């Protein structure tokens, strides 16, 4: 079942309401922690020491994958990024374009949802890459 935009907004509001954890101030474990630990299976499209890229379980385009840092380290959202994490974000974007151009030779879209108004529902920074069809503008 494909979630409606209001489902995504509701999920974002619920996720934003969580209190940060004591360990990394990143909040409670997310679905991505279960994927990274191997507890839940995922269809990987790329992996290295820093990042994991995998197909979205609820794709919104013929090609839809996510790029996440393997270590959250407080990096719950783009607006929480620290100076020492610039290189990691650059690497994430590099991986997004590298896999994106292989999977979507005619082009792709990169999206980062940030916070409640950005409809971010998982508080572990992630980049969405969409492709395999003509994208529309404005996006939403």
mmCIF file with all atom_site columns, C-alpha atoms in Angstrom, residues 34-119:
data_model
loop_
_atom_site.group_PDB
_atom_site.id
_atom_site.type_symbol
_atom_site.label_atom_id
_atom_site.label_alt_id
_atom_site.label_comp_id
_atom_site.label_asym_id
_atom_site.label_entity_id
_atom_site.label_seq_id
_atom_site.pdbx_PDB_ins_code
_atom_site.Cartn_x
_atom_site.Cartn_y
_atom_site.Cartn_z
_atom_site.occupancy
_atom_site.B_iso_or_equiv
_atom_site.pdbx_formal_charge
_atom_site.auth_seq_id
_atom_site.auth_comp_id
_atom_site.auth_asym_id
_atom_site.auth_atom_id
_atom_site.pdbx_PDB_model_num
ATOM 1  C CA . UNK A 1 34  ? 17.612 -2.421 11.796  1.00 0.00 ? 34  UNK A CA 1
ATOM 2  C CA . UNK A 1 35  ? 18.757 -2.423 8.166   1.00 0.00 ? 35  UNK A CA 1
ATOM 3  C CA . UNK A 1 36  ? 22.342 -1.554 9.078   1.00 0.00 ? 36  UNK A CA 1
ATOM 4  C CA . UNK A 1 37  ? 22.503 -4.272 11.745  1.00 0.00 ? 37  UNK A CA 1
ATOM 5  C CA . UNK A 1 38  ? 21.156 -6.888 9.320   1.00 0.00 ? 38  UNK A CA 1
ATOM 6  C CA . UNK A 1 39  ? 18.117 -7.478 11.532  1.00 0.00 ? 39  UNK A CA 1
ATOM 7  C CA . UNK A 1 40  ? 15.916 -6.516 8.572   1.00 0.00 ? 40  UNK A CA 1
ATOM 8  C CA . UNK A 1 41  ? 16.820 -7.415 5.002   1.00 0.00 ? 41  UNK A CA 1
ATOM 9  C CA . UNK A 1 42  ? 17.379 -4.776 2.352   1.00 0.00 ? 42  UNK A CA 1
ATOM 10 C CA . UNK A 1 43  ? 18.250 -4.732 -1.316  1.00 0.00 ? 43  UNK A CA 1
ATOM 11 C CA . UNK A 1 44  ? 21.633 -3.010 -1.343  1.00 0.00 ? 44  UNK A CA 1
ATOM 12 C CA . UNK A 1 45  ? 22.729 -1.071 -4.419  1.00 0.00 ? 45  UNK A CA 1
ATOM 13 C CA . UNK A 1 46  ? 26.014 0.214  -2.940  1.00 0.00 ? 46  UNK A CA 1
ATOM 14 C CA . UNK A 1 47  ? 28.009 -0.094 0.261   1.00 0.00 ? 47  UNK A CA 1
ATOM 15 C CA . UNK A 1 48  ? 31.359 1.107  1.564   1.00 0.00 ? 48  UNK A CA 1
ATOM 16 C CA . UNK A 1 49  ? 32.828 1.925  4.983   1.00 0.00 ? 49  UNK A CA 1
ATOM 17 C CA . UNK A 1 50  ? 30.851 5.168  5.303   1.00 0.00 ? 50  UNK A CA 1
ATOM 18 C CA . UNK A 1 51  ? 27.493 4.706  3.573   1.00 0.00 ? 51  UNK A CA 1
ATOM 19 C CA . UNK A 1 52  ? 24.846 2.233  2.533   1.00 0.00 ? 52  UNK A CA 1
ATOM 20 C CA . UNK A 1 53  ? 22.587 2.726  -0.485  1.00 0.00 ? 53  UNK A CA 1
ATOM 21 C CA . UNK A 1 54  ? 19.521 0.517  -0.820  1.00 0.00 ? 54  UNK A CA 1
ATOM 22 C CA . UNK A 1 55  ? 16.226 0.315  -2.678  1.00 0.00 ? 55  UNK A CA 1
ATOM 23 C CA . UNK A 1 56  ? 13.269 1.976  -0.971  1.00 0.00 ? 56  UNK A CA 1
ATOM 24 C CA . UNK A 1 57  ? 10.676 -0.551 0.237   1.00 0.00 ? 57  UNK A CA 1
ATOM 25 C CA . UNK A 1 58  ? 7.908  1.804  -0.889  1.00 0.00 ? 58  UNK A CA 1
ATOM 26 C CA . UNK A 1 59  ? 9.241  3.224  -4.169  1.00 0.00 ? 59  UNK A CA 1
ATOM 27 C CA . UNK A 1 60  ? 7.747  6.456  -5.465  1.00 0.00 ? 60  UNK A CA 1
ATOM 28 C CA . UNK A 1 61  ? 9.364  6.075  -8.919  1.00 0.00 ? 61  UNK A CA 1
ATOM 29 C CA . UNK A 1 62  ? 10.593 3.135  -11.036 1.00 0.00 ? 62  UNK A CA 1
ATOM 30 C CA . UNK A 1 63  ? 14.027 3.744  -9.481  1.00 0.00 ? 63  UNK A CA 1
ATOM 31 C CA . UNK A 1 64  ? 14.005 4.894  -5.848  1.00 0.00 ? 64  UNK A CA 1
ATOM 32 C CA . UNK A 1 65  ? 16.909 4.273  -3.538  1.00 0.00 ? 65  UNK A CA 1
ATOM 33 C CA . UNK A 1 66  ? 18.252 5.866  -0.373  1.00 0.00 ? 66  UNK A CA 1
ATOM 34 C CA . UNK A 1 67  ? 21.798 6.743  0.673   1.00 0.00 ? 67  UNK A CA 1
ATOM 35 C CA . UNK A 1 68  ? 22.434 6.794  4.431   1.00 0.00 ? 68  UNK A CA 1
ATOM 36 C CA . UNK A 1 69  ? 25.500 7.210  6.620   1.00 0.00 ? 69  UNK A CA 1
ATOM 37 C CA . UNK A 1 70  ? 26.365 3.987  8.413   1.00 0.00 ? 70  UNK A CA 1
ATOM 38 C CA . UNK A 1 71  ? 27.098 5.907  11.617  1.00 0.00 ? 71  UNK A CA 1
ATOM 39 C CA . UNK A 1 72  ? 24.348 8.347  12.580  1.00 0.00 ? 72  UNK A CA 1
ATOM 40 C CA . UNK A 1 73  ? 26.558 10.266 15.062  1.00 0.00 ? 73  UNK A CA 1
ATOM 41 C CA . UNK A 1 74  ? 23.801 12.779 15.816  1.00 0.00 ? 74  UNK A CA 1
ATOM 42 C CA . UNK A 1 75  ? 23.165 13.314 12.106  1.00 0.00 ? 75  UNK A CA 1
ATOM 43 C CA . UNK A 1 76  ? 19.406 13.058 12.253  1.00 0.00 ? 76  UNK A CA 1
ATOM 44 C CA . UNK A 1 77  ? 18.679 15.708 9.644   1.00 0.00 ? 77  UNK A CA 1
ATOM 45 C CA . UNK A 1 78  ? 20.517 17.982 7.244   1.00 0.00 ? 78  UNK A CA 1
ATOM 46 C CA . UNK A 1 79  ? 19.931 21.053 9.406   1.00 0.00 ? 79  UNK A CA 1
ATOM 47 C CA . UNK A 1 80  ? 21.693 19.301 12.332  1.00 0.00 ? 80  UNK A CA 1
ATOM 48 C CA . UNK A 1 81  ? 24.884 18.649 10.353  1.00 0.00 ? 81  UNK A CA 1
ATOM 49 C CA . UNK A 1 82  ? 28.126 19.697 12.049  1.00 0.00 ? 82  UNK A CA 1
ATOM 50 C CA . UNK A 1 83  ? 31.206 21.178 10.366  1.00 0.00 ? 83  UNK A CA 1
ATOM 51 C CA . UNK A 1 84  ? 33.099 17.915 10.821  1.00 0.00 ? 84  UNK A CA 1
ATOM 52 C CA . UNK A 1 85  ? 30.416 16.050 8.808   1.00 0.00 ? 85  UNK A CA 1
ATOM 53 C CA . UNK A 1 86  ? 30.808 18.037 5.556   1.00 0.00 ? 86  UNK A CA 1
ATOM 54 C CA . UNK A 1 87  ? 33.001 15.354 4.002   1.00 0.00 ? 87  UNK A CA 1
ATOM 55 C CA . UNK A 1 88  ? 30.452 12.656 4.813   1.00 0.00 ? 88  UNK A CA 1
ATOM 56 C CA . UNK A 1 89  ? 27.647 14.635 3.164   1.00 0.00 ? 89  UNK A CA 1
ATOM 57 C CA . UNK A 1 90  ? 29.845 15.180 0.094   1.00 0.00 ? 90  UNK A CA 1
ATOM 58 C CA . UNK A 1 91  ? 30.521 11.449 -0.036  1.00 0.00 ? 91  UNK A CA 1
ATOM 59 C CA . UNK A 1 92  ? 26.800 10.696 0.260   1.00 0.00 ? 92  UNK A CA 1
ATOM 60 C CA . UNK A 1 93  ? 26.083 13.030 -2.679  1.00 0.00 ? 93  UNK A CA 1
ATOM 61 C CA . UNK A 1 94  ? 28.896 11.437 -4.681  1.00 0.00 ? 94  UNK A CA 1
ATOM 62 C CA . UNK A 1 95  ? 27.419 7.973  -4.084  1.00 0.00 ? 95  UNK A CA 1
ATOM 63 C CA . UNK A 1 96  ? 23.932 9.282  -4.993  1.00 0.00 ? 96  UNK A CA 1
ATOM 64 C CA . UNK A 1 97  ? 25.163 10.577 -8.355  1.00 0.00 ? 97  UNK A CA 1
ATOM 65 C CA . UNK A 1 98  ? 27.374 7.579  -9.056  1.00 0.00 ? 98  UNK A CA 1
ATOM 66 C CA . UNK A 1 99  ? 24.587 5.035  -8.541  1.00 0.00 ? 99  UNK A CA 1
ATOM 67 C CA . UNK A 1 100 ? 22.007 7.450  -9.965  1.00 0.00 ? 100 UNK A CA 1
ATOM 68 C CA . UNK A 1 101 ? 23.699 7.823  -13.330 1.00 0.00 ? 101 UNK A CA 1
ATOM 69 C CA . UNK A 1 102 ? 24.098 4.034  -13.638 1.00 0.00 ? 102 UNK A CA 1
ATOM 70 C CA . UNK A 1 103 ? 20.480 3.313  -12.710 1.00 0.00 ? 103 UNK A CA 1
ATOM 71 C CA . UNK A 1 104 ? 18.971 6.361  -14.463 1.00 0.00 ? 104 UNK A CA 1
ATOM 72 C CA . UNK A 1 105 ? 21.082 7.349  -17.489 1.00 0.00 ? 105 UNK A CA 1
ATOM 73 C CA . UNK A 1 106 ? 18.481 9.918  -18.597 1.00 0.00 ? 106 UNK A CA 1
ATOM 74 C CA . UNK A 1 107 ? 18.568 11.740 -15.272 1.00 0.00 ? 107 UNK A CA 1
ATOM 75 C CA . UNK A 1 108 ? 17.358 11.538 -11.696 1.00 0.00 ? 108 UNK A CA 1
ATOM 76 C CA . UNK A 1 109 ? 16.181 13.671 -8.782  1.00 0.00 ? 109 UNK A CA 1
ATOM 77 C CA . UNK A 1 110 ? 17.892 13.948 -5.386  1.00 0.00 ? 110 UNK A CA 1
ATOM 78 C CA . UNK A 1 111 ? 15.776 14.860 -2.331  1.00 0.00 ? 111 UNK A CA 1
ATOM 79 C CA . UNK A 1 112 ? 16.583 15.402 1.337   1.00 0.00 ? 112 UNK A CA 1
ATOM 80 C CA . UNK A 1 113 ? 13.565 15.870 3.616   1.00 0.00 ? 113 UNK A CA 1
ATOM 81 C CA . UNK A 1 114 ? 14.388 17.976 6.674   1.00 0.00 ? 114 UNK A CA 1
ATOM 82 C CA . UNK A 1 115 ? 12.205 18.178 9.759   1.00 0.00 ? 115 UNK A CA 1
ATOM 83 C CA . UNK A 1 116 ? 8.472  18.178 10.236  1.00 0.00 ? 116 UNK A CA 1
ATOM 84 C CA . UNK A 1 117 ? 7.637  20.667 7.482   1.00 0.00 ? 117 UNK A CA 1
ATOM 85 C CA . UNK A 1 118 ? 9.975  18.809 5.133   1.00 0.00 ? 118 UNK A CA 1
ATOM 86 C CA . UNK A 1 119 ? 7.947  15.634 5.864   1.00 0.00 ? 119 UNK A CA 1
#
